[in-house]
């Protein structure tokens, strides 16, 4: 993979053109490189017997799930030589959040992953500056966080991919352009206390509020969390800005020293007054734009399970574009959005053919031939498989993608959801795609009643017979003056109905035969989903990677929500508890 950070715009455009025009050749060359390099590994040797032929790869190598290859990963993590799976040394183990699809996974990795990460960032620098004029004139207030590192029994560091990148030389020696210029000193990103780090990120961003051109967090859920911290701490932030000194509870020494330098002991009473007068306004609609008036866009992943946060972000950010740049995982960087200013519902990602070798299993029945990236068809849906330079071969990622178009010859994919069934009571099998469809329709019903969806999750309740689907919803009034929210039965009944109506024929068959009971909406208190996130983070999930589970399986998580239920509505009968 070439290093393109020093290229000028014209050269970077050429790289993008080449990448997207020569998909087949680049993918075939990459597969050849992977197989030639790794043919002697124990894993490949057992299927390919030293060959690096594509034909043999397609014929002999099994398509696997994470569970199938976990024993190999465990051996490397426990101290055996990397060449069980990879010719290049495995230097790191990533822990994937797993919150969107089950248990946490541990995945082998090495610098090749970061090459892909840095490469896609460098392309994004070019793409975004092409679309967002003037973005290079200021800084980014980017809420990057590191979190704790542990070690495998064999001594390999275990952390999230984002953490590793921030601690690596790639970040330390990053190119000096607008994309890598931040309001926060590196120490704020590298600290290990999330509460302190988020507070300091905000403080640095407020002090330099006129320089902020973009605001970002990896996932939309992280951005919503930032806004909550702002709501809880703006008075204290203002007092720090007024005095020029940082609150005593910021004890992380690296972070404390670096932020104290930003404040410089200089009192800023005028700035503090301005921020105070904005934050004390009754309505926080558009607050981000008011506090950071030069901001050109908000950067966060808003597709898949993150789509539920779009109404909340639109509320606080007003008409600022929401830019969802990257589709990636702990397994690999997959693709980037080459049209960053498109509407949320039009977001697609162009897979980068030089980062990993991609294959696709068609979702449509009757077509089970695995196809290459260059052979996917417009309008068809696929499950993604990955083969890469750091020990993964034909592994299912668990995501479903639909081809929506092409950038030159490179297919663009819409993220449809995780492939696994989420909810199932009888022979019904409801996956994320259907759940999102149902939720989109319910969101419209809520909006027509002046309510805004804050967060949701689902649960298959089989404690009574027949079992039924439960949808937990946290909602707010669009008009923030309304604190004493009344839950209109008609609205929620309508939500139940449109949701059930969105599920597939099998679900409806089960419902009409009473194999599945009426869908239930349980409305939960303000802040319940924050408590759920805190629970997950307390168990070691990185805050950067946390995703609200679209289906909740953990008993403790269900308990958190259950203690906060304030109203219940069923498709056929309505049983409100009381109103907030
Ligand atoms: P993790 O390995 O914990 O970072 O989780 C990776 C998973 O997050 C992917 O396999 C997707 O299911 C989801 N994900 C990552 N990027 C996006 C995106 N841009 N849109 C939707 N889902 C995403």
Coordinates of C-alpha atoms and ligand atoms in Angstrom, one line a residue, residues 94-101 105 107 161-162 219 301-306 324-332 334-335 347 349 384 397-400 415-418 432 545-547, ligand 1:
X94 CA -8.0 -6.2 19.1
X95 CA -11.0 -6.6 21.2
X96 CA -14.1 -5.8 19.2
X97 CA -17.0 -4.2 21.0
X98 CA -19.3 -7.1 20.1
X99 CA -22.1 -5.0 21.5
X100 CA -23.8 -4.9 18.1
X101 CA -23.8 -8.7 17.6
X105 CA -14.3 -11.1 20.0
X107 CA -8.8 -10.6 16.7
X161 CA -8.1 -0.7 17.2
X162 CA -8.7 3.0 17.8
X219 CA -19.9 6.6 16.4
X301 CA -20.9 7.0 11.9
X302 CA -24.7 7.3 11.6
X303 CA -25.5 4.1 9.6
X304 CA -26.7 0.7 10.9
X305 CA -27.6 0.7 14.6
X306 CA -26.3 4.3 14.8
X324 CA -20.4 9.3 8.1
X325 CA -16.9 8.7 6.7
X326 CA -15.8 5.2 7.3
X327 CA -17.0 1.6 7.4
X328 CA -14.6 -0.4 9.4
X329 CA -14.2 -3.0 12.2
X330 CA -11.5 -4.7 14.3
X331 CA -11.0 -7.1 11.4
X332 CA -10.1 -4.4 8.9
X334 CA -13.5 -1.8 4.8
X335 CA -14.5 1.3 3.0
X347 CA -24.9 6.9 2.7
X349 CA -19.3 3.1 1.4
X384 CA -19.2 -9.9 3.7
X397 CA -17.8 -10.4 9.3
X398 CA -21.5 -10.8 10.1
X399 CA -22.6 -7.7 8.2
X400 CA -25.1 -7.5 5.3
X415 CA -24.9 -1.1 5.4
X416 CA -28.1 -3.1 5.9
X417 CA -27.4 -4.6 9.3
X418 CA -25.9 -7.6 11.0
X432 CA -31.5 -6.0 12.1
X545 CA -16.6 1.5 20.1
X546 CA -19.7 1.2 22.2
X547 CA -22.8 0.7 20.2
Ligands
LIG1 P1 -16.0 -3.3 16.1 O1 -15.1 -4.4 15.5 O2 -16.3 -3.4 17.5 O3 -15.4 -2.0 15.7 O4 -17.3 -3.4 15.3 C1 -17.4 -3.5 13.9 C2 -18.8 -3.5 13.4 O5 -19.4 -2.2 13.6 C3 -18.9 -3.7 11.9 O6 -18.8 -5.1 11.6 C4 -20.3 -3.2 11.7 O7 -21.3 -4.2 12.1 C5 -20.4 -2.0 12.6 N1 -19.9 -0.8 11.9 C6 -18.7 -0.3 11.7 N2 -18.7 0.8 10.9 C7 -20.0 0.9 10.5 C8 -20.7 1.9 9.7 N3 -20.1 2.8 9.0 N4 -22.0 1.7 9.5 C9 -22.7 0.8 10.2 N5 -22.1 -0.1 11.0 C10 -20.8 -0.1 11.1

